[in-house]
Tab-separated table of C-alpha atoms in Angstrom:
chain	number	residue	atom	x	y	z
A	1	MET	CA	-6.146	23.844	45.305
A	2	ALA	CA	-7.626	24.382	41.815
A	3	ASN	CA	-5.261	25.097	38.948
A	4	ASN	CA	-5.755	28.726	37.845
A	5	GLY	CA	-4.178	28.139	34.422
A	6	ASN	CA	-0.933	29.925	35.289
A	7	GLY	CA	1.141	26.792	36.008
A	8	ALA	CA	2.871	24.470	33.570
A	9	VAL	CA	-0.094	22.097	33.436
A	10	GLY	CA	-2.527	24.928	32.898
A	11	ASN	CA	-0.520	26.249	29.960
A	12	GLU	CA	-0.170	22.900	28.231
A	13	ASN	CA	-2.609	22.362	25.368
A	14	VAL	CA	-3.785	18.793	25.817
A	15	ASN	CA	-5.920	17.129	23.177
A	16	LEU	CA	-8.505	15.109	25.077
A	17	ASP	CA	-10.400	13.877	22.008
A	18	ILE	CA	-7.834	11.546	20.481
A	19	VAL	CA	-9.095	9.191	17.778
A	20	THR	CA	-7.085	5.987	17.931
A	21	LEU	CA	-7.177	3.388	15.177
A	22	THR	CA	-9.001	1.053	17.580
A	23	ARG	CA	-11.671	3.702	18.215
A	24	PHE	CA	-11.868	4.440	14.487
A	25	PHE	CA	-12.584	0.785	13.624
A	26	THR	CA	-15.155	0.501	16.415
A	27	GLU	CA	-16.999	3.639	15.297
A	28	GLU	CA	-16.918	2.516	11.659
A	29	GLN	CA	-18.436	-0.832	12.652
A	30	THR	CA	-21.426	0.867	14.303
A	31	LYS	CA	-22.385	2.356	10.903
A	32	TYR	CA	-23.242	-1.137	9.665
A	33	PRO	CA	-25.956	-2.800	11.802
A	34	GLU	CA	-25.414	-6.092	9.961
A	35	ALA	CA	-21.697	-6.181	10.837
A	36	SER	CA	-20.569	-9.297	12.696
A	37	GLY	CA	-17.377	-7.739	14.068
A	38	ASP	CA	-15.143	-10.151	12.120
A	39	PHE	CA	-13.701	-7.412	9.923
A	40	THR	CA	-12.936	-5.244	12.958
A	41	LEU	CA	-11.140	-8.125	14.688
A	42	LEU	CA	-9.119	-8.767	11.531
A	43	CYS	CA	-8.123	-5.088	11.399
A	44	HIS	CA	-6.997	-5.224	15.037
A	45	ALA	CA	-4.713	-8.138	14.107
A	46	LEU	CA	-3.404	-6.111	11.170
A	47	GLN	CA	-2.519	-3.139	13.336
A	48	PHE	CA	-0.719	-5.428	15.791
A	49	SER	CA	1.456	-6.717	12.942
A	50	PHE	CA	2.244	-3.140	11.844
A	51	LYS	CA	3.248	-2.176	15.395
A	52	SER	CA	5.458	-5.261	15.663
A	53	ILE	CA	7.196	-4.643	12.336
A	54	ALA	CA	7.714	-0.975	13.288
A	55	TYR	CA	9.339	-2.112	16.537
A	56	TYR	CA	11.787	-4.444	14.768
A	57	ILE	CA	12.664	-1.864	12.128
A	58	ARG	CA	13.477	0.720	14.836
A	59	ARG	CA	15.806	-1.818	16.466
A	60	ALA	CA	17.201	-3.231	13.221
A	61	SER	CA	20.590	-1.538	13.221
A	62	LEU	CA	21.096	-2.328	16.911
A	63	ILE	CA	20.467	-6.070	16.714
A	64	ASN	CA	21.837	-6.777	13.224
A	65	LEU	CA	18.562	-7.503	11.442
A	66	THR	CA	19.649	-5.802	8.231
A	67	GLY	CA	21.673	-7.714	5.677
A	68	LEU	CA	20.793	-10.778	3.638
A	69	ALA	CA	19.123	-13.810	5.142
A	70	GLY	CA	20.637	-16.173	2.574
A	71	SER	CA	17.612	-16.935	0.404
A	72	SER	CA	15.525	-15.318	-2.323
A	73	ASN	CA	11.804	-14.645	-2.498
A	74	THR	CA	9.460	-15.631	-5.326
A	75	THR	CA	10.328	-12.606	-7.459
A	76	GLY	CA	14.075	-13.233	-7.286
A	77	ASP	CA	14.959	-10.491	-4.807
A	78	ASP	CA	17.518	-11.418	-2.159
A	79	GLN	CA	15.687	-11.623	1.151
A	80	LYS	CA	16.729	-9.391	4.014
A	81	LYS	CA	16.465	-10.636	7.574
A	82	LEU	CA	13.701	-8.107	8.210
A	83	ASP	CA	11.802	-9.390	5.156
A	84	VAL	CA	11.689	-12.802	6.758
A	85	ILE	CA	10.734	-11.455	10.185
A	86	GLY	CA	8.075	-9.141	8.744
A	87	ASN	CA	6.582	-11.983	6.733
A	88	ASP	CA	6.479	-14.284	9.765
A	89	ILE	CA	4.876	-11.593	11.937
A	90	PHE	CA	2.223	-10.877	9.341
A	91	ILE	CA	1.303	-14.523	8.761
A	92	SER	CA	1.228	-15.255	12.488
A	93	ALA	CA	-1.059	-12.271	13.161
A	94	MET	CA	-3.461	-13.300	10.401
A	95	ARG	CA	-3.560	-16.902	11.641
A	96	GLY	CA	-4.100	-15.752	15.215
A	97	SER	CA	-7.002	-13.481	14.278
A	98	GLY	CA	-9.167	-16.475	13.404
A	99	LYS	CA	-10.891	-14.302	10.785
A	100	CYS	CA	-8.478	-14.802	7.889
A	101	ARG	CA	-8.772	-17.826	5.578
A	102	LEU	CA	-6.059	-17.034	3.042
A	103	VAL	CA	-2.859	-15.006	2.960
A	104	VAL	CA	-0.864	-14.024	-0.113
A	105	SER	CA	2.580	-12.588	0.623
A	106	GLU	CA	5.308	-11.416	-1.726
A	107	GLU	CA	7.679	-13.598	0.285
A	108	GLU	CA	5.681	-16.811	-0.230
A	109	GLU	CA	5.448	-18.630	-3.549
A	110	GLU	CA	2.090	-20.233	-2.737
A	111	VAL	CA	-1.097	-19.076	-1.062
A	112	ILE	CA	-1.188	-19.833	2.665
A	113	ALA	CA	-4.529	-21.349	3.701
A	114	PHE	CA	-5.627	-21.525	7.330
A	115	ASP	CA	-7.747	-24.656	7.141
A	116	GLU	CA	-8.157	-24.524	10.921
A	117	HIS	CA	-10.445	-21.519	10.359
A	118	PRO	CA	-12.919	-22.812	7.722
A	119	ASN	CA	-15.541	-20.204	8.648
A	120	ALA	CA	-13.181	-17.248	8.185
A	121	ARG	CA	-14.531	-14.955	5.478
A	122	TYR	CA	-11.498	-12.864	4.547
A	123	ALA	CA	-8.320	-13.124	2.491
A	124	VAL	CA	-5.406	-10.752	3.114
A	125	VAL	CA	-2.769	-9.923	0.494
A	126	CYS	CA	0.434	-8.112	1.400
A	127	ASP	CA	3.971	-7.067	0.693
A	128	PRO	CA	5.268	-7.291	4.278
A	129	ILE	CA	8.314	-5.030	3.819
A	130	ASP	CA	8.289	-3.132	0.544
A	131	GLY	CA	11.532	-1.374	-0.416
A	132	SER	CA	13.702	-3.589	1.774
A	133	SER	CA	16.765	-3.086	-0.460
A	134	ASN	CA	16.944	0.382	1.120
A	135	LEU	CA	17.033	-0.823	4.726
A	136	ASP	CA	20.793	-0.693	5.123
A	137	ALA	CA	20.739	2.967	4.092
A	138	GLY	CA	18.053	3.881	6.614
A	139	VAL	CA	15.515	4.744	3.906
A	140	SER	CA	11.810	4.454	4.710
A	141	VAL	CA	10.192	1.108	3.893
A	142	GLY	CA	6.629	-0.065	4.328
A	143	THR	CA	3.906	-2.693	4.308
A	144	ILE	CA	1.222	-2.719	1.593
A	145	PHE	CA	-1.975	-4.683	2.221
A	146	GLY	CA	-5.408	-5.445	0.844
A	147	ILE	CA	-8.427	-7.320	2.218
A	148	PHE	CA	-10.884	-9.349	0.130
A	149	GLN	CA	-14.100	-10.983	1.306
A	150	LEU	CA	-14.359	-14.583	0.098
A	151	PRO	CA	-17.361	-15.840	-1.869
A	152	GLU	CA	-20.036	-17.409	0.343
A	153	GLU	CA	-19.666	-20.787	-1.367
A	154	THR	CA	-16.046	-21.080	-0.201
A	155	VAL	CA	-16.829	-20.566	3.490
A	156	GLY	CA	-17.561	-23.436	5.868
A	157	GLU	CA	-16.455	-26.854	7.042
A	158	GLY	CA	-14.983	-29.097	4.366
A	159	LYS	CA	-14.575	-26.284	1.824
A	160	LYS	CA	-11.155	-26.073	0.132
A	161	VAL	CA	-9.958	-22.632	-0.900
A	162	GLY	CA	-7.075	-22.003	-3.279
A	163	PRO	CA	-5.410	-19.194	-5.256
A	164	GLU	CA	-8.097	-19.270	-7.960
A	165	VAL	CA	-10.491	-17.307	-5.711
A	166	LEU	CA	-8.006	-14.433	-5.585
A	167	ARG	CA	-7.749	-13.752	-9.302
A	168	LEU	CA	-9.793	-10.671	-8.555
A	169	PRO	CA	-9.639	-7.028	-9.639
A	170	GLY	CA	-9.069	-4.290	-7.078
A	171	THR	CA	-12.750	-3.342	-7.329
A	172	GLU	CA	-13.390	-6.400	-5.125
A	173	LEU	CA	-11.189	-5.109	-2.292
A	174	VAL	CA	-13.011	-4.480	0.976
A	175	ALA	CA	-10.155	-2.383	2.372
A	176	ALA	CA	-6.578	-1.490	1.496
A	177	GLY	CA	-3.702	0.637	2.617
A	178	PHE	CA	-0.091	0.787	3.635
A	179	THR	CA	2.143	1.526	6.587
A	180	MET	CA	5.362	3.504	6.131
A	181	TYR	CA	8.121	2.976	8.665
A	182	GLY	CA	10.267	6.094	8.747
A	183	ALA	CA	11.002	8.677	11.420
A	184	SER	CA	7.580	7.580	12.657
A	185	ALA	CA	5.210	4.830	11.508
A	186	GLN	CA	2.452	6.213	9.268
A	187	LEU	CA	-0.610	4.101	8.476
A	188	VAL	CA	-2.934	4.999	5.594
A	189	ILE	CA	-6.145	3.013	5.227
A	190	THR	CA	-9.273	3.168	3.086
A	191	MET	CA	-12.397	1.072	2.733
A	192	ARG	CA	-14.634	0.390	-0.243
A	193	GLY	CA	-16.641	3.502	-1.009
A	194	GLY	CA	-15.007	5.418	1.838
A	195	GLY	CA	-12.418	8.095	2.377
A	196	VAL	CA	-8.702	7.827	3.070
A	197	ASN	CA	-7.436	8.345	6.605
A	198	GLY	CA	-3.875	8.619	7.893
A	199	PHE	CA	-2.677	7.569	11.358
A	200	THR	CA	0.647	8.080	13.138
A	201	LEU	CA	2.033	5.604	15.668
A	202	GLU	CA	2.487	7.338	19.024
A	203	ASN	CA	5.192	5.191	20.579
A	204	SER	CA	4.638	6.326	24.162
A	205	LEU	CA	0.980	5.279	23.973
A	206	GLY	CA	1.548	2.355	21.634
A	207	GLU	CA	-1.398	3.522	19.547
A	208	PHE	CA	-1.995	4.704	16.001
A	209	ILE	CA	-3.532	8.201	16.277
A	210	LEU	CA	-5.655	9.816	13.543
A	211	THR	CA	-3.490	12.675	12.244
A	212	HIS	CA	-4.549	12.974	8.579
A	213	PRO	CA	-8.352	12.627	8.346
A	214	ASN	CA	-10.053	12.486	4.942
A	215	MET	CA	-6.899	12.792	2.827
A	216	LYS	CA	-7.390	14.360	-0.613
A	217	LEU	CA	-4.942	14.711	-3.491
A	218	PRO	CA	-4.446	18.100	-5.142
A	219	GLU	CA	-5.859	18.099	-8.671
A	220	THR	CA	-2.410	18.842	-10.132
A	221	ARG	CA	1.145	19.270	-8.834
A	222	ALA	CA	4.398	19.653	-10.765
A	223	ILE	CA	6.243	16.733	-9.143
A	224	TYR	CA	7.100	13.394	-10.744
A	225	SER	CA	8.577	10.279	-9.186
A	226	VAL	CA	10.118	7.610	-11.426
A	227	ASN	CA	13.370	5.664	-11.850
A	228	GLU	CA	14.806	7.434	-14.880
A	229	GLY	CA	17.679	4.966	-14.953
A	230	ASN	CA	15.282	2.732	-16.897
A	231	SER	CA	14.480	5.367	-19.535
A	232	MET	CA	16.531	3.619	-22.250
A	233	TYR	CA	14.054	0.708	-21.997
A	234	TRP	CA	10.889	2.841	-22.068
A	235	ASP	CA	8.516	3.062	-25.030
A	236	ASP	CA	8.698	6.217	-27.145
A	237	TRP	CA	5.447	7.624	-25.771
A	238	CYS	CA	6.694	7.171	-22.207
A	239	ASN	CA	9.958	8.995	-22.882
A	240	ALA	CA	8.013	11.743	-24.647
A	241	TYR	CA	5.766	12.155	-21.602
A	242	PHE	CA	8.615	12.555	-19.117
A	243	ASP	CA	10.538	14.802	-21.536
A	244	SER	CA	7.464	17.062	-21.651
A	245	LEU	CA	7.651	17.434	-17.860
A	246	LYS	CA	11.359	18.310	-17.894
A	247	ARG	CA	11.245	20.526	-20.987
A	248	PRO	CA	7.798	22.165	-21.197
A	249	ALA	CA	6.945	23.195	-24.746
A	250	ASP	CA	5.491	26.517	-23.577
A	251	GLY	CA	8.725	27.489	-21.881
A	252	GLY	CA	7.181	27.079	-18.448
A	253	LYS	CA	8.835	25.823	-15.291
A	254	PRO	CA	9.931	22.152	-15.408
A	255	TYR	CA	8.584	19.612	-12.933
A	256	SER	CA	10.547	18.681	-9.819
A	257	ALA	CA	11.885	15.110	-9.674
A	258	ARG	CA	11.499	13.214	-6.383
A	259	TYR	CA	12.412	9.532	-6.320
A	260	ILE	CA	13.206	7.483	-3.217
A	261	GLY	CA	13.094	3.948	-4.628
A	262	SER	CA	10.647	2.634	-2.045
A	263	MET	CA	7.106	2.493	-3.462
A	264	VAL	CA	5.459	3.153	-0.107
A	265	ALA	CA	7.623	6.221	0.598
A	266	ASP	CA	7.216	7.606	-2.931
A	267	ALA	CA	3.460	6.945	-2.926
A	268	TYR	CA	2.988	8.493	0.531
A	269	ARG	CA	4.770	11.679	-0.511
A	270	THR	CA	2.675	11.799	-3.689
A	271	LEU	CA	-0.505	11.289	-1.649
A	272	LEU	CA	0.402	14.166	0.678
A	273	TYR	CA	1.686	16.696	-1.866
A	274	GLY	CA	0.243	15.615	-5.212
A	275	GLY	CA	2.020	14.845	-8.481
A	276	ILE	CA	2.588	11.456	-10.066
A	277	PHE	CA	4.371	8.224	-9.173
A	278	ALA	CA	5.256	5.882	-12.037
A	279	TYR	CA	6.886	2.529	-12.597
A	280	PRO	CA	6.239	1.878	-16.299
A	281	ALA	CA	6.411	-1.464	-18.019
A	282	ASP	CA	9.354	-1.433	-20.427
A	283	LYS	CA	11.398	-3.528	-22.834
A	284	LYS	CA	13.287	-5.132	-19.935
A	285	SER	CA	10.102	-5.895	-17.966
A	286	PRO	CA	7.269	-6.048	-20.534
A	287	LYS	CA	4.626	-6.784	-17.895
A	288	GLY	CA	6.035	-4.291	-15.394
A	289	LYS	CA	7.760	-4.799	-12.031
A	290	LEU	CA	5.078	-4.217	-9.388
A	291	ARG	CA	2.666	-6.947	-8.311
A	292	ILE	CA	-0.985	-6.370	-9.186
A	293	LEU	CA	-2.658	-8.156	-6.284
A	294	TYR	CA	-0.775	-6.766	-3.290
A	295	GLU	CA	0.960	-3.614	-4.567
A	296	CYS	CA	-0.879	-2.086	-7.525
A	297	ALA	CA	-4.520	-2.746	-6.568
A	298	PRO	CA	-4.272	-1.620	-2.910
A	299	MET	CA	-2.390	1.545	-3.895
A	300	ALA	CA	-4.884	2.225	-6.691
A	301	MET	CA	-7.762	1.963	-4.200
A	302	VAL	CA	-6.074	4.433	-1.842
A	303	PHE	CA	-5.382	6.944	-4.619
A	304	GLU	CA	-8.822	6.692	-6.219
A	305	ASN	CA	-10.569	7.133	-2.870
A	306	ALA	CA	-8.376	10.202	-2.263
A	307	GLY	CA	-9.559	11.738	-5.539
A	308	GLY	CA	-6.712	10.614	-7.799
A	309	LEU	CA	-6.308	8.190	-10.682
A	310	ALA	CA	-4.341	4.969	-11.199
A	311	VAL	CA	-3.703	3.251	-14.552
A	312	ASN	CA	-1.354	0.621	-15.966
A	313	SER	CA	0.990	1.013	-18.950
A	314	ARG	CA	-1.911	0.383	-21.376
A	315	MET	CA	-3.928	3.137	-19.679
A	316	GLU	CA	-6.393	0.628	-18.236
A	317	ARG	CA	-7.859	1.448	-14.845
A	318	LEU	CA	-5.635	-0.426	-12.373
A	319	MET	CA	-8.578	-1.266	-10.117
A	320	GLU	CA	-10.159	-3.259	-12.949
A	321	VAL	CA	-7.098	-5.305	-13.934
A	322	CYS	CA	-7.382	-9.014	-13.046
A	323	PRO	CA	-4.083	-10.733	-12.180
A	324	GLU	CA	-3.405	-13.945	-14.092
A	325	SER	CA	-1.644	-15.365	-11.043
A	326	ILE	CA	-1.129	-14.251	-7.443
A	327	HIS	CA	2.285	-12.732	-8.279
A	328	ASP	CA	1.336	-11.241	-11.660
A	329	LYS	CA	2.908	-7.849	-12.462
A	330	SER	CA	1.940	-4.565	-14.049
A	331	GLY	CA	3.193	-1.133	-14.971
A	332	VAL	CA	1.876	1.694	-12.763
A	333	PHE	CA	0.997	5.376	-13.063
A	334	LEU	CA	-0.813	6.852	-10.066
A	335	GLY	CA	-1.286	10.274	-8.548
A	336	SER	CA	-3.229	13.502	-8.956
A	337	LYS	CA	-6.095	13.259	-11.429
A	338	GLY	CA	-4.780	16.026	-13.664
A	339	GLU	CA	-1.268	14.559	-13.770
A	340	VAL	CA	-2.370	11.021	-14.631
A	341	GLN	CA	-4.641	12.463	-17.313
A	342	LYS	CA	-1.539	13.954	-18.989
A	343	VAL	CA	-0.057	10.447	-19.177
A	344	ILE	CA	-3.261	9.128	-20.758
A	345	ASP	CA	-3.296	11.999	-23.269
A	346	MET	CA	0.325	11.354	-24.301
A	347	TYR	CA	-0.323	7.602	-24.679
A	348	ASN	CA	-3.395	8.267	-26.838
A	349	LYS	CA	-1.438	10.741	-28.972
A	350	TYR	CA	1.047	7.994	-29.883
A	351	HIS	CA	-1.513	5.213	-30.302
A	352	ASN	CA	-4.267	6.923	-32.282
C-alpha cells in the first residue's frame, strides 16, 4: 500500500541529495579534462587518515591513548600517544596511496621520501594532531595539511627528491585544509583558486558530508583570539593593538576574547564567526611559534580563499613567505579582512 504521507516515514524530511567528500572530489575532477585522477586518489587517502584519527580520538579515553609516549618531537614538545598514532596513520595512508612522493610531518625531524613511488607527483605536509597538549582535558584538536605538486624534473625513475624542493611559499600549494576532532569531526578544504568547503563526518555512514558549502568570512567581527599570557614579551605595537581592542578610544564596546589554545579549534571558530586569530612573534620566540610549511601556509590559504587575510609579524603576506627549513616558524595574524587590516595599520603607525 502506498504511503500517504501521514505515517512516521512520510513525515520524516529525508535529504536525498547528499554531497559526500568522495562525490565532491569526483565532481571537481570532471572540471579538469587533463586530470589524471592522481590528485583525487591522494585526497581519498587523506580522508581515510582523517577518519582513522577521528576514530582513535573518540576512543582515546577508553583505551588509554592520552598521556605521554616517552619521547619528544622535533620542536621539543612532549609527544602524546595519539601524536605518535596520528603520525603513523598519516604516513601509512600517504605511502599506501602511491601518489605521494614526500611527506613532511611535525613529528618527524626529516622529510620522508617514498622512493618506491618515483612517479608520484605530490608532496604532503602536515601537523597530524595539532593542539595535542589539550587532549587530556577533552579539548578539540585537529590535523592541518597542505599538498604541493612537485616540479616535473624531480619526477621519474632514478630521481632523488629531498627537503630542498619544499622550501616553497604557500602560493605553490595545490590544496590545503584542516580537520577538527571535537563533538564531531569537521573537515575544511580548499584548492588553489577555489572556494572553501566544510564537511562533517557522519559516523553512521562513515562519510564526510558537505555541510558548509562556500564558506565566507564576515568582513569584520569584534572577536579576538590570542594567548595574552605572552603579552609581557610582545612588541610595543602588538600590545598597543590588543589594548585598542579591549579599551576602544571612542568609548565603544570592547572586543570579546575567545582563546582555546588549539590552533585548529581557534581558527575554525574564527572562520565560522569572523574576527582575528593571532600568535605573534615575541621576545621569547623571535621567529614565532607556528610552523610556516604545515601550519601557517595551509591556514593562510584557507582564510584567503574564504575572503580573509593572513600576515606574519612583519605584516608580510603569509602565503608569500618562504620557509628557510621544513620546520621554520613564523608569527601569525589571520582572520576577517577588516580585522587583519587593523593590525597592519597599527604596525605601520609604529614603524613609519
